[in-house]
Amino acid sequence: MKIENIDLSAYPNSEKIYVPGKIHPEIRVAMRKINLYPTVKIEEGKRVEYPNDPVVVYDTSGPYTDPEYKIDLQKGLPRLRRKWVLERGDTEELSDLSSEYGRKRRDNKTLDAIRFPNKVRPHVAKKGKHVTQMAYARQGIITPEMEYAAIRENMNNQELGIDSYITPEFVRDEVASGRAVIAANINHPEAEPMVIGEKFAVKLNTNIGNSALSSGIEEEVAKAVWSCYWGGDTLMDLSTGENIHETREWIIRNCPVPVGTVPIYQALEKVNGNVELLTWEIYRDTLIEQCEQGVDYFTIHAGVLKAHAPLISKRLTGCVSRGGSIMSEWTIIHNQESFLYTHFDEICEILNKYDVAISLGDGMRPGSIHDANDEAQFLELDVLGELTQKAWSHDVQVLIEGPGHVPMNKIDENISRQREKCHGAPFYTLGPLTTDIAPAYDHITSAIGAARIAWLGTAMICYVTPKEHLSLPTLEDVREGVIAYKIAAHAADLAKGLPGADVRDNALSKARFDFRWKDQFNLSLDPEKAKRFYVESRQGAGNSDDKFCTMCGPNFCAMRISQNINNKCMKND
Amino acid sequence: MKIENIDLSAYPNSEKIYVPGKIHPEIRVAMRKINLYPTVKIEEGKRVEYPNDPVVVYDTSGPYTDPEYKIDLQKGLPRLRRKWVLERGDTEELSDLSSEYGRKRRDNKTLDAIRFPNKVRPHVAKKGKHVTQMAYARQGIITPEMEYAAIRENMNNQELGIDSYITPEFVRDEVASGRAVIAANINHPEAEPMVIGEKFAVKLNTNIGNSALSSGIEEEVAKAVWSCYWGGDTLMDLSTGENIHETREWIIRNCPVPVGTVPIYQALEKVNGNVELLTWEIYRDTLIEQCEQGVDYFTIHAGVLKAHAPLISKRLTGCVSRGGSIMSEWTIIHNQESFLYTHFDEICEILNKYDVAISLGDGMRPGSIHDANDEAQFLELDVLGELTQKAWSHDVQVLIEGPGHVPMNKIDENISRQREKCHGAPFYTLGPLTTDIAPAYDHITSAIGAARIAWLGTAMICYVTPKEHLSLPTLEDVREGVIAYKIAAHAADLAKGLPGADVRDNALSKARFDFRWKDQFNLSLDPEKAKRFYVESRQGAGNSDDKFCTMCGPNFCAMRISQNINNKCMKND
């Protein structure tokens, strides 16, 4: 197996750096340093060079961009956090898988060809121990995960003298209160710790996964790496087709960011898509199976209650959440309350043994502008608030999922209600899409809504690719979706006034004004595409030292004229 | 000459319709009607069809999408408004061009090969007459242009019984007060009238034009038609290369939407790019030349004053407006106030003879997040407010141009100040871009800002293509830019609660829920791309009658499950 069609060399003049911890000197926080060319001026007939400070950027790409690291998907990534977990002394290695289904898949010889080869034994909390970051935070412990996450949030700040409130202790306090989440399953030690919360840089999640109609394991692993490479902070594997178990293993072992899933999808596959046959027992075994594989957070649609089902028929587009619609149908068929709701305490008891966070799914999220902010949506939100406190009582970390399709004027109410009902748990929204009329461009319809809701305090935004509503994304779609959401997240960071957020903007703009074309490309979110657009237009003429661009040509370059004006004004001084 | 590489058949199941006027029964307002398939249900074992109302959408494509119309670029578009202008009896045909440069170009035999062949004589106001829409509006006259524009704003409303405030009289009142602009040069009778103002649907402008480095006449005309085809409401020809005069003639004669220019560009070409040699006389002749060609609005950077130049050096990215930087440099070289400012009354006297609107350029717009809302920007805005009242005293219509690069948290101040200082004149902004770090994706960084500022009241947003900052847009870039801005404009219309704005959203969402795939494509902003994305993923399997899509596959389709739930809930009722 190899990473197909992926070029991991799109960041020229970038250097992988590692910043050590202070509380935990053994941790090495990965970042990307972009080195810049000097500004060149002609002063009194002489060429003078003024150096430009390098810019350090948040790096989600993991070891894949470390030239010292030899990529080997068969082996999986280094187990960065294994030592930290072991040193806490509150977990133990399992002698066998706890999930019946997991054992069945393991023992199925016909799967040998597609199985991830480098198996390790999962860990679990020792009896009576809560091994979640929230449990530690509440005890006042600053874990290596917390310090790692804190250092990541302050890339250029220390060197540039920018005051920042984001200390390891601050991270601990945010996690303790539930206002922030560090999704870090003890069985996914490959992932680099990161923090999701309103006070931190806005994060973005990407979705990948095959459906019955498409996509194999290799393609999904490639998409996972690709998504991290371009800037995805977390990754959800939403596979619903064949070999979900094996696909997930490959992804987790090779994924440097937290991985989420929606366990009900796999549970439904186990009963061949027949909702009626779903049971708590099947779901429970699926949770354990995935906890031991290393999934970092589960989307659980436990807020979709039996009483909500009739509200669906009042809508223009019904229930557009797969998990929500499955559970809603189940409550009707069985005329019983959802087992996700009735067994919620048991779910939390399982999750706190592995430190899997719950992402409370919004099964009733609106699927159209028409259905935004309706009764079904907000009734479910009330339930999510109730479940948040229940999960916290088990030291389980919680995210709250949000919509969906919402016109701009109704976005504010979504986050203010979420804040009111969900006790400060981080909000994690899908877009929202601000209009329904642009399939094939929904990365844009939704980036508009995502930027707005993130500015208002949403901690993580779930990307939407151009293929949303139409088909599964290709590698190119993943890239487009990630960049659109990096833009939305960063625009929100700027608007929130996050310390140091504008360092990269200012460096790029200065490069632009200086005609340092290469720096302009290298500082951008997608250096490869920016350079390609520039080079194509030149058709061999000119080069990237030109003091103008194709847009205006040499006579009309406002930046060049500005430099003349500056020179003249300075002479007049 | 032909329209190259352009496929004007991307709107299946659409019909060109013409709605007659009531005050002016002779006017026929062009719209596009999208016909829909019925919703099919199986009821008691029988197939029952429920028809779906067609959706009428705003149509900027002009005669190009009328199957009755034979495209002939050599001849130009029909002169729709010629009769209306003549019937007012306040203009006269000129026996010769008034511009010296215009006559010189006409008499230059070497230009015959590239000259637009079907010449007509320009018109001008009779002595003492103000022939602007504002002048008529102030006299209480509802012109055919006003009624045309009003009818366009109410596409589905009458038939669907949606209350709308947008009557011809309302348009007249808005134009009279200066709160709205109908840019309609008497010498561009080919353009279909439209209104720009806060109370109406948000409009979008596209920029095309060659620079010294690229692009010929054919390509620019193709881009103009293409931009209208996808939804551009107005078009600016920003050419700065050779043969500007002839290129513009081709564009105007074939353009069904108002055309704007920045006359200082051509004036500078006339002095070979040497700012020092620019004079009021050369600029004046350029204005007249373009007035008689039919340009509908001029960007004039009359607010860039001599006193502002030193502020440029305080900025990270100086002055990024081409016109602004030219005028600023001119004031320094000559140590004189800008001739655009000192001759502003004379400019207005010229413009009111042809009804050319002024778009007061923001020469000091910020070119980076760092420079947003600074002193240079806001001092200029004060001057624009002063010039607005001066132009209005000449019955000349005014737009106010706005930024640029602005982080989201600083957008609100831009429009609230514009409102305060510019007496309600429509705001017309370029984006704004909400971060600097994404060259190659600035259609997205700016659509985020454009949607926000348009929601807050900006009347027209100027598109940005993916090539912004890098090179001139290709046809494909024009399409991407237009669609991104159609999205921003429409998202703002929804958020503003514009009557009937959600009709298309609701129809598309209903089609989505019904699995009427073809209707979903046909109702979208880009049916060709939406369908292509869908079809590619199917690889020959399935067809557009399928009750699921590739994203989730048949077992996981939330919409299908929702329909089951609805059926079950209804049975239980």
JSON list of N, CA and C in Angstrom, two decimals, chain B residues 502-531:
[
{"chain": "B", "resi": 502, "resn": "ASP", "atom": "N", "xyz": [-36.71, 33.62, -0.94]},
{"chain": "B", "resi": 502, "resn": "ASP", "atom": "CA", "xyz": [-36.50, 32.21, -0.64]},
{"chain": "B", "resi": 502, "resn": "ASP", "atom": "C", "xyz": [-37.26, 31.25, -1.56]},
{"chain": "B", "resi": 503, "resn": "VAL", "atom": "N", "xyz": [-37.94, 31.78, -2.55]},
{"chain": "B", "resi": 503, "resn": "VAL", "atom": "CA", "xyz": [-38.74, 30.91, -3.43]},
{"chain": "B", "resi": 503, "resn": "VAL", "atom": "C", "xyz": [-37.86, 29.86, -4.11]},
{"chain": "B", "resi": 504, "resn": "ARG", "atom": "N", "xyz": [-36.73, 30.31, -4.62]},
{"chain": "B", "resi": 504, "resn": "ARG", "atom": "CA", "xyz": [-35.84, 29.38, -5.33]},
{"chain": "B", "resi": 504, "resn": "ARG", "atom": "C", "xyz": [-35.21, 28.37, -4.37]},
{"chain": "B", "resi": 505, "resn": "ASP", "atom": "N", "xyz": [-34.80, 28.83, -3.20]},
{"chain": "B", "resi": 505, "resn": "ASP", "atom": "CA", "xyz": [-34.25, 27.91, -2.19]},
{"chain": "B", "resi": 505, "resn": "ASP", "atom": "C", "xyz": [-35.26, 26.82, -1.84]},
{"chain": "B", "resi": 506, "resn": "ASN", "atom": "N", "xyz": [-36.48, 27.25, -1.60]},
{"chain": "B", "resi": 506, "resn": "ASN", "atom": "CA", "xyz": [-37.50, 26.28, -1.19]},
{"chain": "B", "resi": 506, "resn": "ASN", "atom": "C", "xyz": [-37.81, 25.28, -2.30]},
{"chain": "B", "resi": 507, "resn": "ALA", "atom": "N", "xyz": [-37.84, 25.80, -3.52]},
{"chain": "B", "resi": 507, "resn": "ALA", "atom": "CA", "xyz": [-38.12, 24.90, -4.65]},
{"chain": "B", "resi": 507, "resn": "ALA", "atom": "C", "xyz": [-36.99, 23.89, -4.82]},
{"chain": "B", "resi": 508, "resn": "LEU", "atom": "N", "xyz": [-35.77, 24.36, -4.68]},
{"chain": "B", "resi": 508, "resn": "LEU", "atom": "CA", "xyz": [-34.64, 23.44, -4.84]},
{"chain": "B", "resi": 508, "resn": "LEU", "atom": "C", "xyz": [-34.61, 22.41, -3.70]},
{"chain": "B", "resi": 509, "resn": "SER", "atom": "N", "xyz": [-34.88, 22.88, -2.50]},
{"chain": "B", "resi": 509, "resn": "SER", "atom": "CA", "xyz": [-34.85, 21.94, -1.36]},
{"chain": "B", "resi": 509, "resn": "SER", "atom": "C", "xyz": [-35.97, 20.91, -1.47]},
{"chain": "B", "resi": 510, "resn": "LYS", "atom": "N", "xyz": [-37.12, 21.35, -1.96]},
{"chain": "B", "resi": 510, "resn": "LYS", "atom": "CA", "xyz": [-38.21, 20.39, -2.15]},
{"chain": "B", "resi": 510, "resn": "LYS", "atom": "C", "xyz": [-37.82, 19.37, -3.22]},
{"chain": "B", "resi": 511, "resn": "ALA", "atom": "N", "xyz": [-37.19, 19.83, -4.29]},
{"chain": "B", "resi": 511, "resn": "ALA", "atom": "CA", "xyz": [-36.72, 18.92, -5.34]},
{"chain": "B", "resi": 511, "resn": "ALA", "atom": "C", "xyz": [-35.74, 17.91, -4.75]},
{"chain": "B", "resi": 512, "resn": "ARG", "atom": "N", "xyz": [-34.87, 18.41, -3.88]},
{"chain": "B", "resi": 512, "resn": "ARG", "atom": "CA", "xyz": [-33.87, 17.55, -3.24]},
{"chain": "B", "resi": 512, "resn": "ARG", "atom": "C", "xyz": [-34.57, 16.46, -2.40]},
{"chain": "B", "resi": 513, "resn": "PHE", "atom": "N", "xyz": [-35.55, 16.88, -1.63]},
{"chain": "B", "resi": 513, "resn": "PHE", "atom": "CA", "xyz": [-36.27, 15.93, -0.77]},
{"chain": "B", "resi": 513, "resn": "PHE", "atom": "C", "xyz": [-37.08, 14.93, -1.59]},
{"chain": "B", "resi": 514, "resn": "ASP", "atom": "N", "xyz": [-37.57, 15.38, -2.75]},
{"chain": "B", "resi": 514, "resn": "ASP", "atom": "CA", "xyz": [-38.35, 14.51, -3.64]},
{"chain": "B", "resi": 514, "resn": "ASP", "atom": "C", "xyz": [-37.47, 13.62, -4.52]},
{"chain": "B", "resi": 515, "resn": "PHE", "atom": "N", "xyz": [-36.16, 13.77, -4.41]},
{"chain": "B", "resi": 515, "resn": "PHE", "atom": "CA", "xyz": [-35.24, 13.10, -5.35]},
{"chain": "B", "resi": 515, "resn": "PHE", "atom": "C", "xyz": [-35.50, 13.48, -6.79]},
{"chain": "B", "resi": 516, "resn": "ARG", "atom": "N", "xyz": [-36.02, 14.68, -7.02]},
{"chain": "B", "resi": 516, "resn": "ARG", "atom": "CA", "xyz": [-36.12, 15.16, -8.40]},
{"chain": "B", "resi": 516, "resn": "ARG", "atom": "C", "xyz": [-34.76, 15.79, -8.78]},
{"chain": "B", "resi": 517, "resn": "TRP", "atom": "N", "xyz": [-33.83, 14.89, -9.14]},
{"chain": "B", "resi": 517, "resn": "TRP", "atom": "CA", "xyz": [-32.45, 15.32, -9.38]},
{"chain": "B", "resi": 517, "resn": "TRP", "atom": "C", "xyz": [-32.35, 16.39, -10.46]},
{"chain": "B", "resi": 518, "resn": "LYS", "atom": "N", "xyz": [-33.08, 16.17, -11.55]},
{"chain": "B", "resi": 518, "resn": "LYS", "atom": "CA", "xyz": [-32.97, 17.13, -12.66]},
{"chain": "B", "resi": 518, "resn": "LYS", "atom": "C", "xyz": [-33.42, 18.51, -12.22]},
{"chain": "B", "resi": 519, "resn": "ASP", "atom": "N", "xyz": [-34.50, 18.57, -11.45]},
{"chain": "B", "resi": 519, "resn": "ASP", "atom": "CA", "xyz": [-34.96, 19.88, -10.96]},
{"chain": "B", "resi": 519, "resn": "ASP", "atom": "C", "xyz": [-33.93, 20.50, -10.04]},
{"chain": "B", "resi": 520, "resn": "GLN", "atom": "N", "xyz": [-33.29, 19.66, -9.25]},
{"chain": "B", "resi": 520, "resn": "GLN", "atom": "CA", "xyz": [-32.27, 20.19, -8.34]},
{"chain": "B", "resi": 520, "resn": "GLN", "atom": "C", "xyz": [-31.14, 20.84, -9.15]},
{"chain": "B", "resi": 521, "resn": "PHE", "atom": "N", "xyz": [-30.73, 20.17, -10.22]},
{"chain": "B", "resi": 521, "resn": "PHE", "atom": "CA", "xyz": [-29.69, 20.77, -11.06]},
{"chain": "B", "resi": 521, "resn": "PHE", "atom": "C", "xyz": [-30.22, 22.05, -11.71]},
{"chain": "B", "resi": 522, "resn": "ASN", "atom": "N", "xyz": [-31.41, 21.94, -12.31]},
{"chain": "B", "resi": 522, "resn": "ASN", "atom": "CA", "xyz": [-31.90, 23.06, -13.12]},
{"chain": "B", "resi": 522, "resn": "ASN", "atom": "C", "xyz": [-32.19, 24.31, -12.29]},
{"chain": "B", "resi": 523, "resn": "LEU", "atom": "N", "xyz": [-32.51, 24.11, -11.02]},
{"chain": "B", "resi": 523, "resn": "LEU", "atom": "CA", "xyz": [-32.78, 25.26, -10.15]},
{"chain": "B", "resi": 523, "resn": "LEU", "atom": "C", "xyz": [-31.50, 25.87, -9.58]},
{"chain": "B", "resi": 524, "resn": "SER", "atom": "N", "xyz": [-30.39, 25.20, -9.78]},
{"chain": "B", "resi": 524, "resn": "SER", "atom": "CA", "xyz": [-29.16, 25.68, -9.13]},
{"chain": "B", "resi": 524, "resn": "SER", "atom": "C", "xyz": [-28.53, 26.80, -9.94]},
{"chain": "B", "resi": 525, "resn": "LEU", "atom": "N", "xyz": [-27.60, 27.49, -9.32]},
{"chain": "B", "resi": 525, "resn": "LEU", "atom": "CA", "xyz": [-26.92, 28.59, -9.99]},
{"chain": "B", "resi": 525, "resn": "LEU", "atom": "C", "xyz": [-26.08, 28.10, -11.16]},
{"chain": "B", "resi": 526, "resn": "ASP", "atom": "N", "xyz": [-25.60, 26.86, -11.08]},
{"chain": "B", "resi": 526, "resn": "ASP", "atom": "CA", "xyz": [-24.76, 26.32, -12.14]},
{"chain": "B", "resi": 526, "resn": "ASP", "atom": "C", "xyz": [-25.20, 24.88, -12.45]},
{"chain": "B", "resi": 527, "resn": "PRO", "atom": "N", "xyz": [-26.29, 24.76, -13.22]},
{"chain": "B", "resi": 527, "resn": "PRO", "atom": "CA", "xyz": [-26.83, 23.42, -13.50]},
{"chain": "B", "resi": 527, "resn": "PRO", "atom": "C", "xyz": [-25.82, 22.49, -14.17]},
{"chain": "B", "resi": 528, "resn": "GLU", "atom": "N", "xyz": [-24.99, 23.04, -15.01]},
{"chain": "B", "resi": 528, "resn": "GLU", "atom": "CA", "xyz": [-24.06, 22.20, -15.74]},
{"chain": "B", "resi": 528, "resn": "GLU", "atom": "C", "xyz": [-23.09, 21.52, -14.77]},
{"chain": "B", "resi": 529, "resn": "LYS", "atom": "N", "xyz": [-22.53, 22.31, -13.86]},
{"chain": "B", "resi": 529, "resn": "LYS", "atom": "CA", "xyz": [-21.54, 21.74, -12.94]},
{"chain": "B", "resi": 529, "resn": "LYS", "atom": "C", "xyz": [-22.19, 20.79, -11.94]},
{"chain": "B", "resi": 530, "resn": "ALA", "atom": "N", "xyz": [-23.36, 21.18, -11.43]},
{"chain": "B", "resi": 530, "resn": "ALA", "atom": "CA", "xyz": [-24.04, 20.32, -10.46]},
{"chain": "B", "resi": 530, "resn": "ALA", "atom": "C", "xyz": [-24.31, 18.94, -11.07]},
{"chain": "B", "resi": 531, "resn": "LYS", "atom": "N", "xyz": [-24.81, 18.96, -12.30]},
{"chain": "B", "resi": 531, "resn": "LYS", "atom": "CA", "xyz": [-25.13, 17.69, -12.97]},
{"chain": "B", "resi": 531, "resn": "LYS", "atom": "C", "xyz": [-23.86, 16.90, -13.24]}
]
